[in-house]
mmCIF file of C-alpha atoms in Angstrom:
data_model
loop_
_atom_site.group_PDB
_atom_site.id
_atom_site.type_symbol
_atom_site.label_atom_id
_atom_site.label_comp_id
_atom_site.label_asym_id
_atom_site.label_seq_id
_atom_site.Cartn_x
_atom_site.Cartn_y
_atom_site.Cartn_z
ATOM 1 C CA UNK F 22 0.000 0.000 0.000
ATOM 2 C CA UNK F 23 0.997 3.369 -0.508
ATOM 3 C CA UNK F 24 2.910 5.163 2.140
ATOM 4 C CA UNK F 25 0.398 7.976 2.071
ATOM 5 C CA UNK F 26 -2.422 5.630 3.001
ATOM 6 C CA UNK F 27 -3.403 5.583 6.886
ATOM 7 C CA UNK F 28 -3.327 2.209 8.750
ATOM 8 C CA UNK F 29 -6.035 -0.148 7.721
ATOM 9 C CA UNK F 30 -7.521 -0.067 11.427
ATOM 10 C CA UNK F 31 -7.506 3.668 11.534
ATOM 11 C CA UNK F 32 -9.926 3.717 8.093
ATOM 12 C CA UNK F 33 -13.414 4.660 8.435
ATOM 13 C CA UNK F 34 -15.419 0.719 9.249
ATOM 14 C CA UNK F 35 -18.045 2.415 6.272
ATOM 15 C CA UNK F 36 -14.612 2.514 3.623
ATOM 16 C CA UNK F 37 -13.268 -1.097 4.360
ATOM 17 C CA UNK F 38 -14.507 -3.871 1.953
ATOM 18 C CA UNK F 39 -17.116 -6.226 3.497
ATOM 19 C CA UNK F 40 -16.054 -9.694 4.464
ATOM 20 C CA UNK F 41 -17.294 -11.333 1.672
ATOM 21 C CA UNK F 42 -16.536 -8.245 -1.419
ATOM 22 C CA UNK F 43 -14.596 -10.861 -4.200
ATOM 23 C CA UNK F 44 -12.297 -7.721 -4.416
ATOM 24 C CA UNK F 45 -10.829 -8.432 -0.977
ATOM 25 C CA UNK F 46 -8.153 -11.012 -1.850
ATOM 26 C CA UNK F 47 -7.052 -9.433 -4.650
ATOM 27 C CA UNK F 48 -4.431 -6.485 -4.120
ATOM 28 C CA UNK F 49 -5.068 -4.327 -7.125
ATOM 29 C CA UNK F 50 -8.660 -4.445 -6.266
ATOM 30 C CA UNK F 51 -7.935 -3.285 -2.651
ATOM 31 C CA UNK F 52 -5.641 -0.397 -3.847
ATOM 32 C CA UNK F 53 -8.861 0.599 -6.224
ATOM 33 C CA UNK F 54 -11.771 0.265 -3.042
ATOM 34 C CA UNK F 55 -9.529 2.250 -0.808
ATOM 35 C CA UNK F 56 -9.130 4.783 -3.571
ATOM 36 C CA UNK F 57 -12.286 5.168 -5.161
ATOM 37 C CA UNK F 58 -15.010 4.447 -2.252
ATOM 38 C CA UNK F 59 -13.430 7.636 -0.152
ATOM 39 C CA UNK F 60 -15.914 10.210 0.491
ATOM 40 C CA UNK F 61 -16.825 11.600 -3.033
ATOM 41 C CA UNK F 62 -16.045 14.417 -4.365
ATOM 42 C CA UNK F 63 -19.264 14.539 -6.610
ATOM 43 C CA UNK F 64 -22.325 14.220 -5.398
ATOM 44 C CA UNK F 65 -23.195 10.922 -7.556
ATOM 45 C CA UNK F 66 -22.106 8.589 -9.839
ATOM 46 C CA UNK F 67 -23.689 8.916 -13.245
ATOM 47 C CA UNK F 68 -23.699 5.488 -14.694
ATOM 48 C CA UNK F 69 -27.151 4.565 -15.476
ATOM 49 C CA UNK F 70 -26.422 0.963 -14.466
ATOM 50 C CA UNK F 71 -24.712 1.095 -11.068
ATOM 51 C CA UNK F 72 -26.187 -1.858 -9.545
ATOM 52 C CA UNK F 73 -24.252 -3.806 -12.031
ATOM 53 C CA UNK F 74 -21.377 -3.492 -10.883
ATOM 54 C CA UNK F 75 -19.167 -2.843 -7.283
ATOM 55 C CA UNK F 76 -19.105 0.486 -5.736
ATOM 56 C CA UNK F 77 -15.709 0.846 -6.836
ATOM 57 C CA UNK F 78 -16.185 -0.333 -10.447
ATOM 58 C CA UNK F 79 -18.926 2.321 -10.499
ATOM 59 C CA UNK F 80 -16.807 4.964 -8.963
ATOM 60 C CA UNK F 81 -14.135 4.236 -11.310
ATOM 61 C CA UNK F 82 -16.556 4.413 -14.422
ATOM 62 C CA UNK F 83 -17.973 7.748 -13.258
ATOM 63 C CA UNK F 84 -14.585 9.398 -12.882
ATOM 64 C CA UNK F 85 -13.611 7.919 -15.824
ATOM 65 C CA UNK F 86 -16.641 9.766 -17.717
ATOM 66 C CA UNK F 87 -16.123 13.170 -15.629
ATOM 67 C CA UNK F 88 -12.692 13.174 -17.100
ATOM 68 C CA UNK F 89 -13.757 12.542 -20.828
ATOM 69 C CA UNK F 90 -15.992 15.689 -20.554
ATOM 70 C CA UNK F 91 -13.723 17.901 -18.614
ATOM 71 C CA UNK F 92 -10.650 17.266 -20.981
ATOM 72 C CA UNK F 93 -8.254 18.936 -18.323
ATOM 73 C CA UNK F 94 -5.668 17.856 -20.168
ATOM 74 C CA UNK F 95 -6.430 20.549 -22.970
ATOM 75 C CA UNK F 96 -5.410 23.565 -20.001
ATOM 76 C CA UNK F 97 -1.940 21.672 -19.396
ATOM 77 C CA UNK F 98 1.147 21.913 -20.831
ATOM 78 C CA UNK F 99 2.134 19.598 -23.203
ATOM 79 C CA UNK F 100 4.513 17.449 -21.001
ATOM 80 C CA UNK F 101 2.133 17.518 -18.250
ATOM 81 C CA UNK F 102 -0.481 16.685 -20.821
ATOM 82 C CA UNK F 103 0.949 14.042 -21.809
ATOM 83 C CA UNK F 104 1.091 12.323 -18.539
ATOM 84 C CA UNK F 105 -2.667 13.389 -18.349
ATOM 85 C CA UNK F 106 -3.271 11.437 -21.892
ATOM 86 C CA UNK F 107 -1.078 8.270 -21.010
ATOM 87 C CA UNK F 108 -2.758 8.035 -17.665
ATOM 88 C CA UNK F 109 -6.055 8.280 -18.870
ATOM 89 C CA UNK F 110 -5.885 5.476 -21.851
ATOM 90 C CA UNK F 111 -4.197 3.171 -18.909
ATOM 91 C CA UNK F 112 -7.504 3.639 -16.592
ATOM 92 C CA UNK F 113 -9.585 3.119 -19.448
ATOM 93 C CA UNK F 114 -8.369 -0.173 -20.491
ATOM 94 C CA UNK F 115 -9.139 -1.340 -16.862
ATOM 95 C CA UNK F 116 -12.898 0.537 -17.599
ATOM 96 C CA UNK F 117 -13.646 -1.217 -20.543
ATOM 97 C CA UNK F 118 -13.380 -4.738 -17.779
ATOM 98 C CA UNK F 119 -17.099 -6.207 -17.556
ATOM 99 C CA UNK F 120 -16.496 -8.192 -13.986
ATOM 100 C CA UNK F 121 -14.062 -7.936 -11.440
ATOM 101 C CA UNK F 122 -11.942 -10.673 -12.493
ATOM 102 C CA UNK F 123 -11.735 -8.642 -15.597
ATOM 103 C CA UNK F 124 -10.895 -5.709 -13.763
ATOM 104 C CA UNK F 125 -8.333 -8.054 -11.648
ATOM 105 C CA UNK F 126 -6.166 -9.666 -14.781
ATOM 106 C CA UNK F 127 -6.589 -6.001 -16.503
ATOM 107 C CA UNK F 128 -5.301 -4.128 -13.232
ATOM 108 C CA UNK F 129 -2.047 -6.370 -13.414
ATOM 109 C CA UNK F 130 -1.338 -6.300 -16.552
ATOM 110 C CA UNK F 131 -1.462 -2.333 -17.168
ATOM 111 C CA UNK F 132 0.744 -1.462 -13.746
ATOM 112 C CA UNK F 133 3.626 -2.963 -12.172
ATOM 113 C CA UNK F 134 2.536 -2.636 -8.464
ATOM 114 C CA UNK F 135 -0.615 -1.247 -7.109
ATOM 115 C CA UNK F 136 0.965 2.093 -6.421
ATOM 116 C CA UNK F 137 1.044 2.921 -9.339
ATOM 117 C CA UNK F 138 -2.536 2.252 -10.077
ATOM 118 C CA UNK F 139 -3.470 4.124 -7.141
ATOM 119 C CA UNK F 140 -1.079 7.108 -8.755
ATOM 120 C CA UNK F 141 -3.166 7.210 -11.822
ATOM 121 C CA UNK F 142 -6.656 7.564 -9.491
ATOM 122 C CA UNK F 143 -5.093 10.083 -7.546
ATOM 123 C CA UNK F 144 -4.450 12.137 -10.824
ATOM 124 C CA UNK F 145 -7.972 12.033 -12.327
ATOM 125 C CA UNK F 146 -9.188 12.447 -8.694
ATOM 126 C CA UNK F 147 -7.035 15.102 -8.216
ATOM 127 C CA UNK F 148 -7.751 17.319 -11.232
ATOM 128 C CA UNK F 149 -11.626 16.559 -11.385
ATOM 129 C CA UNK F 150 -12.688 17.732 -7.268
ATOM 130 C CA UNK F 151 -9.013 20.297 -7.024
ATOM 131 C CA UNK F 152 -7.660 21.173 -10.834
ATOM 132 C CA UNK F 153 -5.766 24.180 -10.106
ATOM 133 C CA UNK F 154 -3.316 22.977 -6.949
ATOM 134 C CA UNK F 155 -3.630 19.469 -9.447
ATOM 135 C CA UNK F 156 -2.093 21.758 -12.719
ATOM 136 C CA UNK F 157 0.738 22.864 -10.062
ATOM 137 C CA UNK F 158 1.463 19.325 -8.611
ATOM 138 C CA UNK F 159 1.773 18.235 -11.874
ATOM 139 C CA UNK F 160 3.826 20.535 -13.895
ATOM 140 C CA UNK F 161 5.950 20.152 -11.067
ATOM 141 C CA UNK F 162 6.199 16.650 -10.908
ATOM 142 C CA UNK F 163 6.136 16.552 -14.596
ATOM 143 C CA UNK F 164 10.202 18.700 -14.740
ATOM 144 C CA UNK F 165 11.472 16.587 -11.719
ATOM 145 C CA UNK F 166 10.369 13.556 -13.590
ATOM 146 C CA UNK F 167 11.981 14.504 -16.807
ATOM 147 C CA UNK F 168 15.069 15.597 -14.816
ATOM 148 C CA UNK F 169 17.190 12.560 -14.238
ATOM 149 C CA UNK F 170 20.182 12.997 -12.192
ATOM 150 C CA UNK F 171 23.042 10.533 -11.870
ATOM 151 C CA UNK F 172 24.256 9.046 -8.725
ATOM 152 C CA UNK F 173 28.245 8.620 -9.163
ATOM 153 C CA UNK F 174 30.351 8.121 -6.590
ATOM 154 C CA UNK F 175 32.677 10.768 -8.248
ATOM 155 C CA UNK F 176 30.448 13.510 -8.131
ATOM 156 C CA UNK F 177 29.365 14.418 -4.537
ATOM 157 C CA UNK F 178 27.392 17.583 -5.874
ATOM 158 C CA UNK F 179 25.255 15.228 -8.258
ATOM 159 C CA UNK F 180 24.864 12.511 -4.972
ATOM 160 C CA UNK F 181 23.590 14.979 -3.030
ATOM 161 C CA UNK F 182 21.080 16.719 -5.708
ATOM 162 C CA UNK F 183 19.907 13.263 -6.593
ATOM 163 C CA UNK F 184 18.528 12.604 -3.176
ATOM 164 C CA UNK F 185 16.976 16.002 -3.113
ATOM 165 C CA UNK F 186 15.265 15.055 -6.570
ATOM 166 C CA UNK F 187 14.210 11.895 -4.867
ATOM 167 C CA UNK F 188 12.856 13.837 -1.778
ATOM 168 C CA UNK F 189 10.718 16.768 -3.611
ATOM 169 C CA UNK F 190 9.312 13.792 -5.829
ATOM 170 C CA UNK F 191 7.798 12.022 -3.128
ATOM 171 C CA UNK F 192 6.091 15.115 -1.352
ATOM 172 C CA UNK F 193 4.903 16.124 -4.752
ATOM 173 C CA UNK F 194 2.050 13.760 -4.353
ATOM 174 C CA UNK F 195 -1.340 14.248 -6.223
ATOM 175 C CA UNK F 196 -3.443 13.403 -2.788
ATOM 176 C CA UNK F 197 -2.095 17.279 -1.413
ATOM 177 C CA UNK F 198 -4.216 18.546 -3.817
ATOM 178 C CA UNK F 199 -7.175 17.367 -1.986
ATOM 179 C CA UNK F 200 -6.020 16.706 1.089
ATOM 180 C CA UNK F 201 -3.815 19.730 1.765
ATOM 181 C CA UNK F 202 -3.719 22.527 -0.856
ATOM 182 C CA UNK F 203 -2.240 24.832 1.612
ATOM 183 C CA UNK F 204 0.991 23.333 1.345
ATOM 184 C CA UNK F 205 1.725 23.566 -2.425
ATOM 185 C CA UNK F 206 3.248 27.176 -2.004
ATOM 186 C CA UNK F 207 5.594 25.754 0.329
ATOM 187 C CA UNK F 208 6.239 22.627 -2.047
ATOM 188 C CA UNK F 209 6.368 25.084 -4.819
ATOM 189 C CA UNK F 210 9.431 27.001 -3.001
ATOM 190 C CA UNK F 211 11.427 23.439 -2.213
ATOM 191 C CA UNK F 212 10.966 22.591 -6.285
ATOM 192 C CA UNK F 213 12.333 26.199 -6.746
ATOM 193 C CA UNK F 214 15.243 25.413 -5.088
ATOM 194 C CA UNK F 215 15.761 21.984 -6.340
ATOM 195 C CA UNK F 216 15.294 23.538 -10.044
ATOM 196 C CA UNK F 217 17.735 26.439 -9.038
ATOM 197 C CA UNK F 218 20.029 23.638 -7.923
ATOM 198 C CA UNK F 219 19.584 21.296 -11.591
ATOM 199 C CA UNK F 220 19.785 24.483 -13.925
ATOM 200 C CA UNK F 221 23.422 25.489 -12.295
ATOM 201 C CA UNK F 222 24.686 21.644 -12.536
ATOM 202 C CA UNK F 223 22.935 21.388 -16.429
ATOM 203 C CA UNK F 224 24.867 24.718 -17.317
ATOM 204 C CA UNK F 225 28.221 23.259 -16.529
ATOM 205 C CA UNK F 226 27.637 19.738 -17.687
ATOM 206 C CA UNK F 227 26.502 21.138 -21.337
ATOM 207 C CA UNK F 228 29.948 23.301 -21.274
ATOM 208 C CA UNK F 229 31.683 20.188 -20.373
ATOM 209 C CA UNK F 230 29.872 17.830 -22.768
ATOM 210 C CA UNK F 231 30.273 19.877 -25.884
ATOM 211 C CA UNK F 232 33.877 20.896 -24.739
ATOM 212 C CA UNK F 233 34.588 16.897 -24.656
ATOM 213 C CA UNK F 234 32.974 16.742 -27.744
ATOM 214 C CA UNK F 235 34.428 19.117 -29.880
ATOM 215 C CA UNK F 236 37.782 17.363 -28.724
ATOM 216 C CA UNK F 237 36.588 13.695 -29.891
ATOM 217 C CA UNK F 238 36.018 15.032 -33.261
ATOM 218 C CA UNK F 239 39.214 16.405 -33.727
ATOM 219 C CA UNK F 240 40.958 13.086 -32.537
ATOM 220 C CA UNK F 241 38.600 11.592 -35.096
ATOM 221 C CA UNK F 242 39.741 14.214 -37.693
ATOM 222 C CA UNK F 243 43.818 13.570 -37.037
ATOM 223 C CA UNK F 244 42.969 10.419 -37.709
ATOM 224 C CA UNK F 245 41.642 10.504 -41.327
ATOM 225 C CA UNK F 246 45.233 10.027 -43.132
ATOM 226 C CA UNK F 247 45.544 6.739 -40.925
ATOM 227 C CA UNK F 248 42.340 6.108 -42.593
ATOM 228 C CA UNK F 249 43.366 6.956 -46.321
ATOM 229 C CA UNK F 250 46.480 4.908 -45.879
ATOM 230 C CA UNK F 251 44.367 2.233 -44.717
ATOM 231 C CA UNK F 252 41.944 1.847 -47.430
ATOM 232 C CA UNK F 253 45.000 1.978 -50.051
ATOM 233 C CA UNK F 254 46.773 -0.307 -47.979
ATOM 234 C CA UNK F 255 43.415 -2.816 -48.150
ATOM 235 C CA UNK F 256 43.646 -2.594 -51.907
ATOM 236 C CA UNK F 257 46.733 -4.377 -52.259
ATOM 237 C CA UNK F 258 45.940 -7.698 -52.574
ATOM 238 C CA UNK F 259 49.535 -8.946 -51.880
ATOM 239 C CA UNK F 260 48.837 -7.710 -48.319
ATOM 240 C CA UNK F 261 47.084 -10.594 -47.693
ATOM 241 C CA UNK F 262 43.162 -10.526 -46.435
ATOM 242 C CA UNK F 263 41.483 -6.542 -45.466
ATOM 243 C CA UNK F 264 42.677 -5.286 -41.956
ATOM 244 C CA UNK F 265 39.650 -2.757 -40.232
ATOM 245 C CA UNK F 266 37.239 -2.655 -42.809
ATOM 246 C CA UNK F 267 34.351 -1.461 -41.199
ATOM 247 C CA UNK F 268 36.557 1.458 -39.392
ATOM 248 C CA UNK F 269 35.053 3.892 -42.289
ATOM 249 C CA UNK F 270 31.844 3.331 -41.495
ATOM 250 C CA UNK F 271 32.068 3.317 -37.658
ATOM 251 C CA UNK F 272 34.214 6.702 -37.958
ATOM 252 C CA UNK F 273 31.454 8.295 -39.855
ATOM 253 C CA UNK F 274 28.698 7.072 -37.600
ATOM 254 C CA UNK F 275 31.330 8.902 -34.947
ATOM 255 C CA UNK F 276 31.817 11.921 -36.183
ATOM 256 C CA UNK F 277 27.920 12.328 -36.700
ATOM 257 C CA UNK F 278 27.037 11.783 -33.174
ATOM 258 C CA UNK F 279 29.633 14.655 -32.012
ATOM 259 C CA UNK F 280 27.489 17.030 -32.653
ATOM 260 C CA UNK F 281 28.178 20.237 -30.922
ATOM 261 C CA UNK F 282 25.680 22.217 -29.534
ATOM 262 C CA UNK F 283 25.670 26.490 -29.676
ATOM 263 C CA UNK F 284 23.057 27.179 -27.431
ATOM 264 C CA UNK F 285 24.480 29.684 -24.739
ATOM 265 C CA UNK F 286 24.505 29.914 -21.211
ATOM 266 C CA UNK F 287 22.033 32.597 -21.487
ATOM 267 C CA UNK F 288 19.540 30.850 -23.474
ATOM 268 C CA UNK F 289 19.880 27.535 -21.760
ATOM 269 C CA UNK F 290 18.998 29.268 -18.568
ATOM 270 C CA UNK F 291 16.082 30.610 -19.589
ATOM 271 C CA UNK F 292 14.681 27.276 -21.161
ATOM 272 C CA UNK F 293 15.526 25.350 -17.833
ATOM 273 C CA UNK F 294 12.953 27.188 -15.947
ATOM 274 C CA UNK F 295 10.031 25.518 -18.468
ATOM 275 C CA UNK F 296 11.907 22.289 -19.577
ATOM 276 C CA UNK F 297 15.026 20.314 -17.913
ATOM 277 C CA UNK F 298 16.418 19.434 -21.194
ATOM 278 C CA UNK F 299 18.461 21.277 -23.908
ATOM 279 C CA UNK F 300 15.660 22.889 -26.021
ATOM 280 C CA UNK F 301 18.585 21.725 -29.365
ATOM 281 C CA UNK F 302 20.751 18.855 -28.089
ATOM 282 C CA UNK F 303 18.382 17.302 -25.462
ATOM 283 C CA UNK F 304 20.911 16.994 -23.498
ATOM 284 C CA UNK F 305 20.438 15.552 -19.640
ATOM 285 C CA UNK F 306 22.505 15.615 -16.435
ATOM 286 C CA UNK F 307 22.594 11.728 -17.236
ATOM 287 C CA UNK F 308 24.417 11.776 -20.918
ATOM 288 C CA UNK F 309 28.207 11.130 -21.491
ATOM 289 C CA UNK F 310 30.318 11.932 -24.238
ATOM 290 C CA UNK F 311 31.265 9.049 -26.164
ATOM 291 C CA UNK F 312 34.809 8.948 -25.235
ATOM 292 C CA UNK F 313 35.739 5.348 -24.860
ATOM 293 C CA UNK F 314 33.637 4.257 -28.404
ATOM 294 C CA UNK F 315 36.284 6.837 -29.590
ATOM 295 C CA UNK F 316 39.339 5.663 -27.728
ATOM 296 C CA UNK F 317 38.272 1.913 -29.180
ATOM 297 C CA UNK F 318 38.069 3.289 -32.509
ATOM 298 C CA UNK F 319 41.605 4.650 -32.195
ATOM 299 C CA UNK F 320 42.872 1.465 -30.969
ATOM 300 C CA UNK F 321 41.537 -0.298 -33.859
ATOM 301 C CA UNK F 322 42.388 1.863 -36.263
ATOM 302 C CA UNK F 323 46.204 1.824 -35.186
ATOM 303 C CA UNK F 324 45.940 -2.147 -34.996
ATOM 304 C CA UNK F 325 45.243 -2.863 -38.608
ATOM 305 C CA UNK F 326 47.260 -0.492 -39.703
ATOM 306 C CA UNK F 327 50.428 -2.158 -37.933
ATOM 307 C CA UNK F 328 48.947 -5.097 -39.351
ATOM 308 C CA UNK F 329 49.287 -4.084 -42.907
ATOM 309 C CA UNK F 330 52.370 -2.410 -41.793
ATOM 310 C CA UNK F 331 53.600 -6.006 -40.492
ATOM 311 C CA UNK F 332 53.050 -7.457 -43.558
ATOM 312 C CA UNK F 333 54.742 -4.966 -45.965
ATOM 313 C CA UNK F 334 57.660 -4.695 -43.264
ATOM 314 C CA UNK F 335 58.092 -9.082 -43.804
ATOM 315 C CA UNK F 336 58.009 -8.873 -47.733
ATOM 316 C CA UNK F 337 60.436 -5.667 -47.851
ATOM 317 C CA UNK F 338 62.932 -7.707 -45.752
ATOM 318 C CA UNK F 339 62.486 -11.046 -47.290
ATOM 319 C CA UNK F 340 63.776 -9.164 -50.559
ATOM 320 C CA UNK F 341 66.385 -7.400 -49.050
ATOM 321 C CA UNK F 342 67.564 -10.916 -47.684
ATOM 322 C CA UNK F 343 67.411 -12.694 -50.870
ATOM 323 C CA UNK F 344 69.639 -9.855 -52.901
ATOM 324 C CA UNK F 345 72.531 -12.577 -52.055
ATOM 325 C CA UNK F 346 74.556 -10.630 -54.732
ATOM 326 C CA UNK F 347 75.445 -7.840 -52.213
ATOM 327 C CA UNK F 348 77.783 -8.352 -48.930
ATOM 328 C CA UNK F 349 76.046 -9.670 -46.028
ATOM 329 C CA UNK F 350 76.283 -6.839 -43.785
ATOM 330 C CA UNK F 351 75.038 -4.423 -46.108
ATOM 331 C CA UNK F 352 71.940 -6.955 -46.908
ATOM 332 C CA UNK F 353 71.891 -6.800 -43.004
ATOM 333 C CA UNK F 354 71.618 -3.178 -42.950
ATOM 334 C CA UNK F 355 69.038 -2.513 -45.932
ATOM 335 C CA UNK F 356 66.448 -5.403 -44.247
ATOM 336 C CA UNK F 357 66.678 -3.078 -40.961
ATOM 337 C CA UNK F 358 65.848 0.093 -42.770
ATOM 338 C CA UNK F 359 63.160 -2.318 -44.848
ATOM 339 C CA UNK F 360 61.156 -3.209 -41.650
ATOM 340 C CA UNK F 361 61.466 0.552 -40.589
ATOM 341 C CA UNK F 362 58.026 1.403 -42.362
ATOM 342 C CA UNK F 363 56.191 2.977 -39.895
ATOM 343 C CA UNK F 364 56.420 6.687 -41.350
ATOM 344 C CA UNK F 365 54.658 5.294 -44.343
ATOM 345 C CA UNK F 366 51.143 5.892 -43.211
ATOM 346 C CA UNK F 367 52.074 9.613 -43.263
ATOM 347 C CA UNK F 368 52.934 10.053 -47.039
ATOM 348 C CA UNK F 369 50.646 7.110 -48.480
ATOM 349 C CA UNK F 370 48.746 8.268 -51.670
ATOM 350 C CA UNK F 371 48.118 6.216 -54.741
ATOM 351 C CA UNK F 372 51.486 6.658 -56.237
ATOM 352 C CA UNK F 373 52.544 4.799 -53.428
ATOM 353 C CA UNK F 374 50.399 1.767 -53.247
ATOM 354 C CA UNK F 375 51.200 1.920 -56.651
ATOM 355 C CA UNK F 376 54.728 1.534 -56.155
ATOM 356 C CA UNK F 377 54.262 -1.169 -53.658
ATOM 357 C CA UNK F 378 52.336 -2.868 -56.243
ATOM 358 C CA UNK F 379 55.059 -3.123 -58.462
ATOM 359 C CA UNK F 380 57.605 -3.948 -55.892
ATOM 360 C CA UNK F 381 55.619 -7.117 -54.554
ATOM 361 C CA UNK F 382 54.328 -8.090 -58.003
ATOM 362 C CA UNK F 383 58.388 -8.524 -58.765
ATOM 363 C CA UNK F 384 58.970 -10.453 -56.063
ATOM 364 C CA UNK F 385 56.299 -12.877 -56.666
#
């Protein structure tokens, strides 16, 4: 049960489910009866049938239908809308249920625990009896939400503003709208501070972020000769089998996600207050630049290029060694300076390859 919800024994005897209700076994069912046969906000339900079904069914129905013709999601804004929309098509799956066994396997299927079912009736309850402290709860809870925040071990700052996410979430609940409107100004000023708190720690992360980005793509960049000389290297068949060949492909998927973004401080400040994303990059307390796919692609990209380079070293020498015409020191000395290729990669072009071409060709 919800941690919000007083003590069974301390509930009203009229609001507790009679012995022999079918609902009482099952826990979904109990979260719904505890929710939805409170005292009433309206002064009756409106479904022409109600003795078809349990007073919680009916309750359910009714709200359900008080909703539909209110709309309230139409006076939200669109993120707390949303949650309005996604809410409501949940509730009315478990609606459209003919028995309570329906309503059971329906129920537990649509949420995960029966918290979360009793969130969604506290929502629609909520913004039918109280809409305006509901429209505050929610486009409050609605940023936090959409505000992750990491909890790292390295980052004490982000430990600490994780909890106080965690706290202003919970006392954000949609019951204070009935229960206790009085205290949304005060929950208003802790989700101030929380916000104030996120905006200053979103600032410096996007600095941070694009700085580290900007800095993969260059790395990426220095890297395109090694690249080149790659490709020509691949199209020598002597060189045995391709070395890296889908590094081209994974270096321009790269260099497309390092995107940078120019929104300034300035502007990004001002968005925060409404939205506790990046209004161009999207860009969350919880994202990383991609510095280790980088630092792999480096690695690979260096490893088949000493592979090729292995290979072209071990033919150059071989020839240098079989030139038995020339004194063996001096065939010594030329198969040192033959396996001393590395430099290659930096002047490789196609008169090059083309040259190697030849050079193997003659040996063969």
């Amino acid at each position: 049960m919800p941690a919000n919800d007083p003590p069974t024994e301390n509930r009203p005897t009229e609001n507790r489910p009679p012995e022999n209700d079918p609902t009482a076994s099952r826990p979904f069912l109990d979260e719904l009866h505890a929710a939805l046969t409170a005292p009433q906000q309206r002064p009756q339900d409106r479904v022409s049938d109600e003795g078809a079904y349990p007073p919680a069914q009916r309750r359910l129905r009714s709200l359900l239908e008080e909703v539909r013709s209110a709309r309230p999601q139409a006076q939200l804004e669109a993120g707390s809308a949303a949650a309005v929309r996604d809410a409501l098509q949940r509730l009315a799956g478990i609606a459209m249920a003919y028995d309570a066994d329906g309503i059971e396997r329906r129920a537990a299927d649509t949420y995960a625990a029966p918290a979360a079912l009793r969130a969604d009736l506290d929502l629609f309850l909520a913004l039918t009896a109280a809409p305006d402290p509901a429209r505050r709860l929610l486009t409050m809870q609605t940023y936090v939400r959409r505000a992750p925040v990491p909890e790292t071990p390295e980052r004490v700052d982000l430990g600490e503003l994780a909890i106080d996410r965690r706290l202003v979430l919970q006392r954000l609940a949609m019951n204070v709208a009935l229960t206790a409107p009085h205290q949304i100004d005060e929950l208003s000023a802790n989700f101030d501070i929380f916000r104030q708190r996120y905006e200053r720690a979103c600032r410096e992360h996007h600095r941070r972020f694009h700085a580290d980005v900007r800095a993969l793509r260059r790395t990426l960049d220095s890297h395109r000769a090694h690249l080149d000389a790659l490709a020509l290297l691949n199209a020598i068949g002597e060189l045995g089998a391709a070395a890296g060949s889908a590094l081209r492909q994974e270096w321009d998927a790269l260099r497309l996600s390092l995107t940078s973004c120019d929104v300034n401080d300035a502007d990004l400040t001002t968005a925060l207050q409404h939205d506790p994303v990046c209004p161009a990059c999207d860009l969350t307390l919880g994202d990383g630049a991609p510095a280790a796919d980088v630092d792999r692609w480096v690695d690979e990209c260096r490893a088949a290029i000493r592979t090729k380079q292995r290979r072209l070293a071990g033919a150059m020498v071989a020839r240098a060694i079989a030139e038995t015409h020339r004194p063996t020191f001096d065939r010594f000395l030329r198969a040192v300076q033959a396996s001393d290729i590395a430099p290659l990669v930096e002047v490789m072009d196609d008169g090059v390859a083309q040259l190697i071409r030849q050079l193997l060709a003659r040996d063969a």
